[in-house]
mmCIF file of C-alpha atoms in Angstrom:
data_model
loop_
_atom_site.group_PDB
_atom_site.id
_atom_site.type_symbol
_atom_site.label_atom_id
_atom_site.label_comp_id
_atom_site.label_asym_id
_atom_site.label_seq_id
_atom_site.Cartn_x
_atom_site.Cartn_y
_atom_site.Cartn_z
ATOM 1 C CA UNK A 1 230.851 10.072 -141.644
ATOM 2 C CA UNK A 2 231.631 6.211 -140.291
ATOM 3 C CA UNK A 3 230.946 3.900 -142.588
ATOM 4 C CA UNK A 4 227.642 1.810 -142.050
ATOM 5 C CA UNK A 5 226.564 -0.322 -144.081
ATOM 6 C CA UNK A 6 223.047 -1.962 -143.916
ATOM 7 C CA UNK A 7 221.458 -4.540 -145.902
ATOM 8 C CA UNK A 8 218.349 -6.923 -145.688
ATOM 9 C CA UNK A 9 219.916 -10.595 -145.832
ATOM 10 C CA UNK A 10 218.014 -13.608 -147.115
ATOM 11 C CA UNK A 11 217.281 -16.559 -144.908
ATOM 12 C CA UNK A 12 219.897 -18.940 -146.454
ATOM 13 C CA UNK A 13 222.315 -15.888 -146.175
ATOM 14 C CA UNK A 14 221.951 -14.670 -142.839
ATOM 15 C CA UNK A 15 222.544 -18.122 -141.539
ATOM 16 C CA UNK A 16 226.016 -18.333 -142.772
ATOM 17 C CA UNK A 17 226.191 -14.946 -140.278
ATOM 18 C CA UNK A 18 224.428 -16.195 -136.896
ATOM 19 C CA UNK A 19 227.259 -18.065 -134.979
ATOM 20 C CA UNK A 20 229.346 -14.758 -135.612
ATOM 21 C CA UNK A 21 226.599 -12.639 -134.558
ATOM 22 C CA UNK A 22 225.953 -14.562 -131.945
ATOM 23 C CA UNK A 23 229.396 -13.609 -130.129
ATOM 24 C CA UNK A 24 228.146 -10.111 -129.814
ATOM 25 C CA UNK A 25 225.289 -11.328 -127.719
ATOM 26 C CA UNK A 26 227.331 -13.376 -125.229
ATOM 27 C CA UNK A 27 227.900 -10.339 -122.267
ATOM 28 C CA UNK A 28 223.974 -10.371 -122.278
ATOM 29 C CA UNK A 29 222.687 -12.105 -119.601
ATOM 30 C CA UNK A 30 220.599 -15.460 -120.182
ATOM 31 C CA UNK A 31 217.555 -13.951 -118.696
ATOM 32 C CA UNK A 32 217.346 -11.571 -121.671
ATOM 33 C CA UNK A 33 215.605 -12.888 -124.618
ATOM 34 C CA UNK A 34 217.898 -11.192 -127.201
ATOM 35 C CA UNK A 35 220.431 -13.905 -126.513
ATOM 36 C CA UNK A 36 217.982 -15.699 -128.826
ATOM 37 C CA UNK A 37 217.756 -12.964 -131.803
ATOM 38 C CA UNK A 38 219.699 -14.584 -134.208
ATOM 39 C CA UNK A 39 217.567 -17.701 -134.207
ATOM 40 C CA UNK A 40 214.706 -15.738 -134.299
ATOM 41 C CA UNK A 41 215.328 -13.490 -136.496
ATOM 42 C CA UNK A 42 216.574 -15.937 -139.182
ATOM 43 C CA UNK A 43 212.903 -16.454 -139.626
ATOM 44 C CA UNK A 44 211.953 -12.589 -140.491
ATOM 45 C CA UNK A 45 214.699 -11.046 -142.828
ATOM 46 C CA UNK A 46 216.181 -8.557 -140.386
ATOM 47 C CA UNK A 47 218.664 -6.317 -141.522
ATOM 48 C CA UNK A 48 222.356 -6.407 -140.321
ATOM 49 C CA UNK A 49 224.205 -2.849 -139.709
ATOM 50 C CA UNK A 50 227.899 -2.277 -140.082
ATOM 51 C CA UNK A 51 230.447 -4.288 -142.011
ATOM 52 C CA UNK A 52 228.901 -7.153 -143.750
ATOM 53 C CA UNK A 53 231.562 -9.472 -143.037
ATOM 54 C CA UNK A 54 231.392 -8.052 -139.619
ATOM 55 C CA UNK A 55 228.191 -6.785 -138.189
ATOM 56 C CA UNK A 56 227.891 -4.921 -135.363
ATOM 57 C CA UNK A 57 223.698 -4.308 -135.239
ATOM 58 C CA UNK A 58 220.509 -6.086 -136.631
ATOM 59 C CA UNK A 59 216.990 -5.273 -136.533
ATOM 60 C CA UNK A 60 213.906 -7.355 -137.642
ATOM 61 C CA UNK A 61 210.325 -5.897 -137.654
ATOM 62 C CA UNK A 62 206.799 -7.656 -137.688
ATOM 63 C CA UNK A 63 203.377 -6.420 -136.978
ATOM 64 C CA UNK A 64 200.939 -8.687 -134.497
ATOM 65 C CA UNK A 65 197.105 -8.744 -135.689
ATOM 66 C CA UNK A 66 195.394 -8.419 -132.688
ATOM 67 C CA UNK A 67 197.077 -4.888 -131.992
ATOM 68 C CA UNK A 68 197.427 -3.524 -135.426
ATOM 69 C CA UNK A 69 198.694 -0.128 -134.489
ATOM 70 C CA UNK A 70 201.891 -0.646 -133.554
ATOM 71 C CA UNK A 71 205.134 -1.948 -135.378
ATOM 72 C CA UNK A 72 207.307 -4.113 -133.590
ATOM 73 C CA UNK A 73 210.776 -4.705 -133.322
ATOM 74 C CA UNK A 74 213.773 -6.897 -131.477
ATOM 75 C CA UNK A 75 217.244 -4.809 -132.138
ATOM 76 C CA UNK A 76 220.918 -5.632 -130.831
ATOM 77 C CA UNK A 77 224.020 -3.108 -131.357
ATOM 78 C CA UNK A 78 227.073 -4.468 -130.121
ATOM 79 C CA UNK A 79 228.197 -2.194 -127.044
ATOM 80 C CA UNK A 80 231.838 -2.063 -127.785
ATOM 81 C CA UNK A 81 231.244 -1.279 -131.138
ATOM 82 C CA UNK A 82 233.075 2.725 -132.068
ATOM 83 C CA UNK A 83 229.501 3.560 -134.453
ATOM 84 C CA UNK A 84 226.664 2.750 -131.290
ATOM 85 C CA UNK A 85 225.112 5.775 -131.268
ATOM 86 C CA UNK A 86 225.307 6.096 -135.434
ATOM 87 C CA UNK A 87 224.101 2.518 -135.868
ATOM 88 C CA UNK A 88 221.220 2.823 -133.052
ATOM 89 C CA UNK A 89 220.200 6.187 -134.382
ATOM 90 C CA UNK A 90 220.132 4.900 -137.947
ATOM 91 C CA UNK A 91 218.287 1.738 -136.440
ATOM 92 C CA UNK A 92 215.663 4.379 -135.083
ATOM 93 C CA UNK A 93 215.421 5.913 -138.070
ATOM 94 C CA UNK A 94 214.752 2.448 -140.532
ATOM 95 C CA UNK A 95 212.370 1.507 -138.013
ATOM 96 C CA UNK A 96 210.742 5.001 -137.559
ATOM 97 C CA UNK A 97 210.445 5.410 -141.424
ATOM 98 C CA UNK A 98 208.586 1.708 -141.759
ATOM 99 C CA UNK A 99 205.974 2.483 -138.951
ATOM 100 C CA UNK A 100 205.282 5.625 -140.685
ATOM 101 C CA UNK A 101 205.133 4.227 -144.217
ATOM 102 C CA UNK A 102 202.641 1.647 -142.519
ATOM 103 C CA UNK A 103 200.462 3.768 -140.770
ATOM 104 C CA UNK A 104 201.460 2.783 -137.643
ATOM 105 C CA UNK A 105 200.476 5.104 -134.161
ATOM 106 C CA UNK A 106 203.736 3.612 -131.980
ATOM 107 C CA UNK A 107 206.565 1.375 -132.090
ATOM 108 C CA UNK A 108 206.798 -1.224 -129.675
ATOM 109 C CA UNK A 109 210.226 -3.236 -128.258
ATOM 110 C CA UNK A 110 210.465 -5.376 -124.996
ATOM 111 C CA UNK A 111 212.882 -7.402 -123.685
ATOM 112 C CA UNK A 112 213.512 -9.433 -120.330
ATOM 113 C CA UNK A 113 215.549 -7.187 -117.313
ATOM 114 C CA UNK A 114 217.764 -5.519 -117.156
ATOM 115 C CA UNK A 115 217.506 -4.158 -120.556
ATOM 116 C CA UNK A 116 220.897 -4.345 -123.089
ATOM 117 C CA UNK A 117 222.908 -1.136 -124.212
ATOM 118 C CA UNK A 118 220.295 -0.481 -126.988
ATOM 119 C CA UNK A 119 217.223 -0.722 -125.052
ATOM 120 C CA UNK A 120 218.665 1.316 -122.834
ATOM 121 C CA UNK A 121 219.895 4.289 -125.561
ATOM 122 C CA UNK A 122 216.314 3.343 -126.540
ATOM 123 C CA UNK A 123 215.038 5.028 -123.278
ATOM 124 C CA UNK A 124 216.325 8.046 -123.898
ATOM 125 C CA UNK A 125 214.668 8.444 -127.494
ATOM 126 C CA UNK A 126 211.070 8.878 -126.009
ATOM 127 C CA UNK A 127 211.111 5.256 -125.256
ATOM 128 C CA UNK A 128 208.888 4.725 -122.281
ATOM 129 C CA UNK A 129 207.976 1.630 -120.117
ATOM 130 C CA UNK A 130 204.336 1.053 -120.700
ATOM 131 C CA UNK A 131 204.250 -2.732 -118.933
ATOM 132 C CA UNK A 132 206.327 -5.076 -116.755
ATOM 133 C CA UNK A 133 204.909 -8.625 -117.574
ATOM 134 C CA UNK A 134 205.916 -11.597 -115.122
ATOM 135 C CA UNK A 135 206.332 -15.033 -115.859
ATOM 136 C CA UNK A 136 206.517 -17.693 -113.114
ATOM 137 C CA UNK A 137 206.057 -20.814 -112.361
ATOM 138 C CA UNK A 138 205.284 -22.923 -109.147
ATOM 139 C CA UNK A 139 205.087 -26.459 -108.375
ATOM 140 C CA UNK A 140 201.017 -26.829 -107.549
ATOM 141 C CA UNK A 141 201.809 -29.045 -104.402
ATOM 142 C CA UNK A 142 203.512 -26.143 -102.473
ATOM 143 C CA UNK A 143 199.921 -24.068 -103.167
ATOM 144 C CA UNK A 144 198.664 -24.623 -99.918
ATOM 145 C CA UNK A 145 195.221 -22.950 -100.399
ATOM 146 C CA UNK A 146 191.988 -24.092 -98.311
ATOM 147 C CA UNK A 147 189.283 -25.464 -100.714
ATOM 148 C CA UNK A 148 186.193 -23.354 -100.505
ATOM 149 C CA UNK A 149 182.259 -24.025 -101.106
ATOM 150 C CA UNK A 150 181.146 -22.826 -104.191
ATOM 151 C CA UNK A 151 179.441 -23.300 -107.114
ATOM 152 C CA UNK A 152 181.506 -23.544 -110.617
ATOM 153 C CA UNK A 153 181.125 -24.462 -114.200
ATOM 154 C CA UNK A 154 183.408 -26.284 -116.070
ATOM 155 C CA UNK A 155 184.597 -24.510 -119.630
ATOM 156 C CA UNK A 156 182.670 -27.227 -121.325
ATOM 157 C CA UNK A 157 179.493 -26.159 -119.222
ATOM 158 C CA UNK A 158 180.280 -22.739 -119.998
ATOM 159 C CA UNK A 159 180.575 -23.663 -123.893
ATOM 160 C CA UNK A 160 177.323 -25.357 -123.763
ATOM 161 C CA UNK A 161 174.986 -22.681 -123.010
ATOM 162 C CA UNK A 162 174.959 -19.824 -124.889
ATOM 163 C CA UNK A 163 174.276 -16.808 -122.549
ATOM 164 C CA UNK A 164 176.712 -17.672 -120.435
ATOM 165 C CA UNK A 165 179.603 -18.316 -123.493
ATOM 166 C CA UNK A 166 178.511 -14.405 -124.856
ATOM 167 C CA UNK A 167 178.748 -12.628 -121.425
ATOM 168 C CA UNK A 168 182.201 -14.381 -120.251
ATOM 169 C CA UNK A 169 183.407 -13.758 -123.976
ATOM 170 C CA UNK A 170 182.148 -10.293 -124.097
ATOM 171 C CA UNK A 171 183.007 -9.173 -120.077
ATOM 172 C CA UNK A 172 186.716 -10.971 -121.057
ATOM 173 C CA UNK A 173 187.530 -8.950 -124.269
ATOM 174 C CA UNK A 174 186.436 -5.559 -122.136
ATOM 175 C CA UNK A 175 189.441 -6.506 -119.494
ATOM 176 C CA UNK A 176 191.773 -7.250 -122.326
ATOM 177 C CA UNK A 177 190.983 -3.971 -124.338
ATOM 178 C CA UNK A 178 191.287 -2.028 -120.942
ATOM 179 C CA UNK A 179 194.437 -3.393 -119.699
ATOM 180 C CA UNK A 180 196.129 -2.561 -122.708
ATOM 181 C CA UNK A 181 195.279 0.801 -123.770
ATOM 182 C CA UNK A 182 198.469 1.998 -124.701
ATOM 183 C CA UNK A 183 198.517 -0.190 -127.617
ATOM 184 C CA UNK A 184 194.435 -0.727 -128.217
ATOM 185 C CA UNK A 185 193.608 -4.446 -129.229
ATOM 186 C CA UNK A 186 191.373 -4.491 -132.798
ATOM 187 C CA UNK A 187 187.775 -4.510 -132.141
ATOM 188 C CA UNK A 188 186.355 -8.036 -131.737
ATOM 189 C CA UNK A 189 182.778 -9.766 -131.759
ATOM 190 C CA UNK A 190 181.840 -11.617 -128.506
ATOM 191 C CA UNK A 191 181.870 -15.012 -131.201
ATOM 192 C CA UNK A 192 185.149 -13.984 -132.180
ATOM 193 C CA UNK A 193 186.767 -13.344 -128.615
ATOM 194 C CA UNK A 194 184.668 -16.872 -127.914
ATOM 195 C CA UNK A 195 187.301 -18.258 -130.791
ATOM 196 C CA UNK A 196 190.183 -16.899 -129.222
ATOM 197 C CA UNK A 197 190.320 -17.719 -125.637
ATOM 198 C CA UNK A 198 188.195 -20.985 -125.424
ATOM 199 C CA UNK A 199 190.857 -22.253 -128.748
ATOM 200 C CA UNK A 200 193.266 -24.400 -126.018
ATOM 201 C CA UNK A 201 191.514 -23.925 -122.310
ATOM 202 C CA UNK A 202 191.124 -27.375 -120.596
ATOM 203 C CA UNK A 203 187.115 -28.033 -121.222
ATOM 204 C CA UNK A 204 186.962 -29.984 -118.090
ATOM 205 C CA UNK A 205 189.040 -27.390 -115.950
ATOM 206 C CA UNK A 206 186.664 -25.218 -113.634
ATOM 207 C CA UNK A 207 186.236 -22.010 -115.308
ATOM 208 C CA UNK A 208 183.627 -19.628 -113.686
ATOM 209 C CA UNK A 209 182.192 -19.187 -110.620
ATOM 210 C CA UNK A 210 177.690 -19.012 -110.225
ATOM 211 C CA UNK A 211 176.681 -16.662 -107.400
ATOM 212 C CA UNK A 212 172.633 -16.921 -107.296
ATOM 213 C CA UNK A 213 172.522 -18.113 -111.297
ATOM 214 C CA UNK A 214 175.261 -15.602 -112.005
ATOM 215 C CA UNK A 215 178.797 -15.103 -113.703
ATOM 216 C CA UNK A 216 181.092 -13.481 -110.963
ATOM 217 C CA UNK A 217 184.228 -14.239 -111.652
ATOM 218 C CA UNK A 218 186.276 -16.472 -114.080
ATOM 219 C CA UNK A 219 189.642 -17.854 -114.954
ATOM 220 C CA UNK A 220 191.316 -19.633 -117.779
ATOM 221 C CA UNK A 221 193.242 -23.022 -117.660
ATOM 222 C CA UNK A 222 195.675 -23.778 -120.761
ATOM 223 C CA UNK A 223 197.592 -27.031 -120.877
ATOM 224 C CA UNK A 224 201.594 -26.311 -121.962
ATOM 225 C CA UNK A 225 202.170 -29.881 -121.674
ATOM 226 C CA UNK A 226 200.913 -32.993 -120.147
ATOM 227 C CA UNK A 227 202.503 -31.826 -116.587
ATOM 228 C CA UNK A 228 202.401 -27.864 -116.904
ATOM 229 C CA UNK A 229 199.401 -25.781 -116.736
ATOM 230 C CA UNK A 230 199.080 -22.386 -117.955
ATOM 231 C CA UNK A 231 196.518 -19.691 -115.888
ATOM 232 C CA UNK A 232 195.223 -16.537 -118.038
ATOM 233 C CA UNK A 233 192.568 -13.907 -118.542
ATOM 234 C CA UNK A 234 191.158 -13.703 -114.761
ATOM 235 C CA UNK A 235 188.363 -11.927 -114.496
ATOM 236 C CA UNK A 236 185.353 -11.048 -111.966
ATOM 237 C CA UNK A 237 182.119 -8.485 -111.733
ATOM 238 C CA UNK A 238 182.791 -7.662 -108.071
ATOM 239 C CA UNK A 239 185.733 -6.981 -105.958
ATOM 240 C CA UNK A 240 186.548 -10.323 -104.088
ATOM 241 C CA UNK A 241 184.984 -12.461 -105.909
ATOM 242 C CA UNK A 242 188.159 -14.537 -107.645
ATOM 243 C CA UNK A 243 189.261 -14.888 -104.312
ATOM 244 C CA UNK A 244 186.632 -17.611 -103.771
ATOM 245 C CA UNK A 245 187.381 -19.264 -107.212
ATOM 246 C CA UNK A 246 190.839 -19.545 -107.046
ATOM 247 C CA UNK A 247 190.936 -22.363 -104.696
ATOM 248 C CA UNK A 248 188.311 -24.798 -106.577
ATOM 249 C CA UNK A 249 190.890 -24.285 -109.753
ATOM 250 C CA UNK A 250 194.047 -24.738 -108.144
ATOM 251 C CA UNK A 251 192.376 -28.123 -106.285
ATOM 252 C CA UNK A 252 191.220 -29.251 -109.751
ATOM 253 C CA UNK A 253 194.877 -28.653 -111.189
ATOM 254 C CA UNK A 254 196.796 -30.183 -108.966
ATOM 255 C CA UNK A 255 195.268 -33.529 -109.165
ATOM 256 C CA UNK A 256 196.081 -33.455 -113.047
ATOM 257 C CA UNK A 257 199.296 -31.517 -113.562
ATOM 258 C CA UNK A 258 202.807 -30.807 -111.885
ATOM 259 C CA UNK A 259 203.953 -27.566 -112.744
ATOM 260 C CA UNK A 260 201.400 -23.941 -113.091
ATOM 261 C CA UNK A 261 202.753 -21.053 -115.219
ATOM 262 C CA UNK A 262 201.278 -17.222 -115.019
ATOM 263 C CA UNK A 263 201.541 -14.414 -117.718
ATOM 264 C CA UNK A 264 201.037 -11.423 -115.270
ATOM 265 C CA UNK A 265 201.045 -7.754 -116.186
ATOM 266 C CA UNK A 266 201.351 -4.829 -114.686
ATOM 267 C CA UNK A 267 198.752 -3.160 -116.398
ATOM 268 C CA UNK A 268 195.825 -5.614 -115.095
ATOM 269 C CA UNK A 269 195.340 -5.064 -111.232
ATOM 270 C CA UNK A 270 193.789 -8.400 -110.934
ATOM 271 C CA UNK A 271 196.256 -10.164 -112.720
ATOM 272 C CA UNK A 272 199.136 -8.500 -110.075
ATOM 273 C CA UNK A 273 196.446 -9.543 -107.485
ATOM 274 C CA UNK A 274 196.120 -13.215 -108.693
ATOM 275 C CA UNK A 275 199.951 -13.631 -108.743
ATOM 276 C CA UNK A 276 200.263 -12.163 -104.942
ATOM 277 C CA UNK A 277 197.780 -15.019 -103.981
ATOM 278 C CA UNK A 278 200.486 -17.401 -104.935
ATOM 279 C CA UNK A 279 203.697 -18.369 -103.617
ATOM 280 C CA UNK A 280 205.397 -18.319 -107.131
ATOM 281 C CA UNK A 281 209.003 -17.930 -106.410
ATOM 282 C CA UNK A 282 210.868 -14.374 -107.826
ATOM 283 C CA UNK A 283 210.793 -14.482 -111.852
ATOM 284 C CA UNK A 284 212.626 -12.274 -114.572
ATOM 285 C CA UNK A 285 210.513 -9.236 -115.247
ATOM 286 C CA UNK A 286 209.567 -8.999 -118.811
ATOM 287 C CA UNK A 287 209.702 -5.130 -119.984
ATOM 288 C CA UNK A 288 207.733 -3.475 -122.733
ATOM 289 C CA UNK A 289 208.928 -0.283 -124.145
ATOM 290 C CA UNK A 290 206.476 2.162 -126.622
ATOM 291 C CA UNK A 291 207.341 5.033 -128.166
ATOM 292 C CA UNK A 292 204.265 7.298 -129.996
ATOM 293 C CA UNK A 293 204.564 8.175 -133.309
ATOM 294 C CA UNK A 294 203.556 11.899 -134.387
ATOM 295 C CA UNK A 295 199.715 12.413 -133.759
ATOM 296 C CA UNK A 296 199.763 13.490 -137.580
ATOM 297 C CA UNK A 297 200.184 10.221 -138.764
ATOM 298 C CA UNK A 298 197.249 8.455 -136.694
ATOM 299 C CA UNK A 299 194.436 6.858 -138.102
ATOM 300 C CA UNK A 300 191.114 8.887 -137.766
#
């Protein structure tokens, strides 16, 4: 049996460990965020695998409130190390054991393409890919859209009268819960979704389009900085109808920022839509892996 020995470090003591660590993760291309593990994971207690003085894996777990049933991880086994397949199984395991302790339905691991060693070994553990989320940016100027005739409120408008602030709230948390049914979001109030995704949208951005004293469609505006824009959360009642706001919010941006930044996933048509509207350049594809846990230990 090889030797592996595992052990949850302290932050002070895992510190004295990351710029050796961080060898390990040098073949890994830059795109991939687990060049940045041992920085992050300073901040969570992972737990190192292999000799202590030299460790060839490390794990870290955390849990994410809005989609309590799943435990989530960020692992790294050093490819050329002789124990891979005993440290990544025993990695499995640890992980596996924790979820079920917790009452978890799935694990959950993701990564930027192409996918390390592990991730890969990963996929052939009943690992699948449940969403590819992109993240690009474009310089507004090179938008080139036609500005279009219609009538839009402002997120401030939308704030200030209360109908409208429960249907967008309420319409928006249905997309969210039904693009991401393979990991189900915790059930929400409208006033609570309100909370959430009005918390940093620009109040004086446009927000949602009026057809005949209607909501149709809507879109979210976050500032990342005082020259980058973020867009988020699209949503409309009928086909076609974002199409017509898109334009009035891109106008509106571009006179007050340089730079626009999407979070598009696969598993929201309209979101893949939105980001075909735009000539964002080709990004890094950002890869989400699940893997269900026996139905057993569900929750009822």
């Amino acid at each position: 049996m090889s030797l592996l020995i595992f052990m949850a470090y302290t932050k002070l003591n895992f510190s004295k460990k990351v710029t050796r660590f961080d060898n390990y993760l040098s073949p890994i291309t830059p795109a991939c965020k687990t060049r940045e593990l041992p920085q992050q994971l300073e901040h969570r207690h992972p737990t190192l695998y292999g000799d202590p003085h030299q460790p060839q894996g490390l794990v870290t777990t955390w849990t994410n409130a809005l989609h309590p049933h799943a435990l989530y991880f960020a692992g790294y086994v050093d490819p050329t190390s002789s124990n891979f397949t005993s440290i990544s199984q025993q990695i499995l395991t640890d992980v596996t054991q924790q979820a079920l302790s917790g009452h978890h339905q799935s694990l959950i691991t993701r990564d930027f393409a192409p996918q390390h060693p592990f991730h890969l070994w990963l996929t052939k553990h009943e690992f699948h890919l449940i969403r590819t989320t992109y993240l690009p940016q474009l310089t507004l100027t090179t938008t080139g859209l036609p500005d279009a005739h219609a009538t839009v409120l402002s997120a401030a408008q939308v704030l200030a009268n209360p109908k409208f602030c429960q249907q967008l709230s309420a319409w928006a948390y249905q997309d969210y819960a039904q693009t991401h049914l393979n990991n189900p979001v915790i059930s929400q109030s409208p006033e609570a979704w309100q909370a959430r995704i009005f918390r940093d949208q620009i109040l004086e951005a446009p927000l949602a389009l009026m057809v005949n004293e209607h909501l149709e469609a809507w879109l979210f505006s976050f500032a990342d900085s005082p020259t980058s824009v973020a867009i988020a959360w699209p949503g409309e009642r009928h086909s076609g109808q974002l199409d017509h706001l898109l334009p009035v919010i891109l106008n509106w941006l571009q006179r007050h920022f340089h730079t626009l930044a999407g979070e598009f996933d696969t598993t929201d048509p309209l979101a893949m839509h939105l980001q075909s509207r735009l000539p964002f350049p080709p990004t890094a594809a950002y890869m989400t892996y699940q893997r269900q846990l026996p139905i057993s230990n569900k929750r009822i």
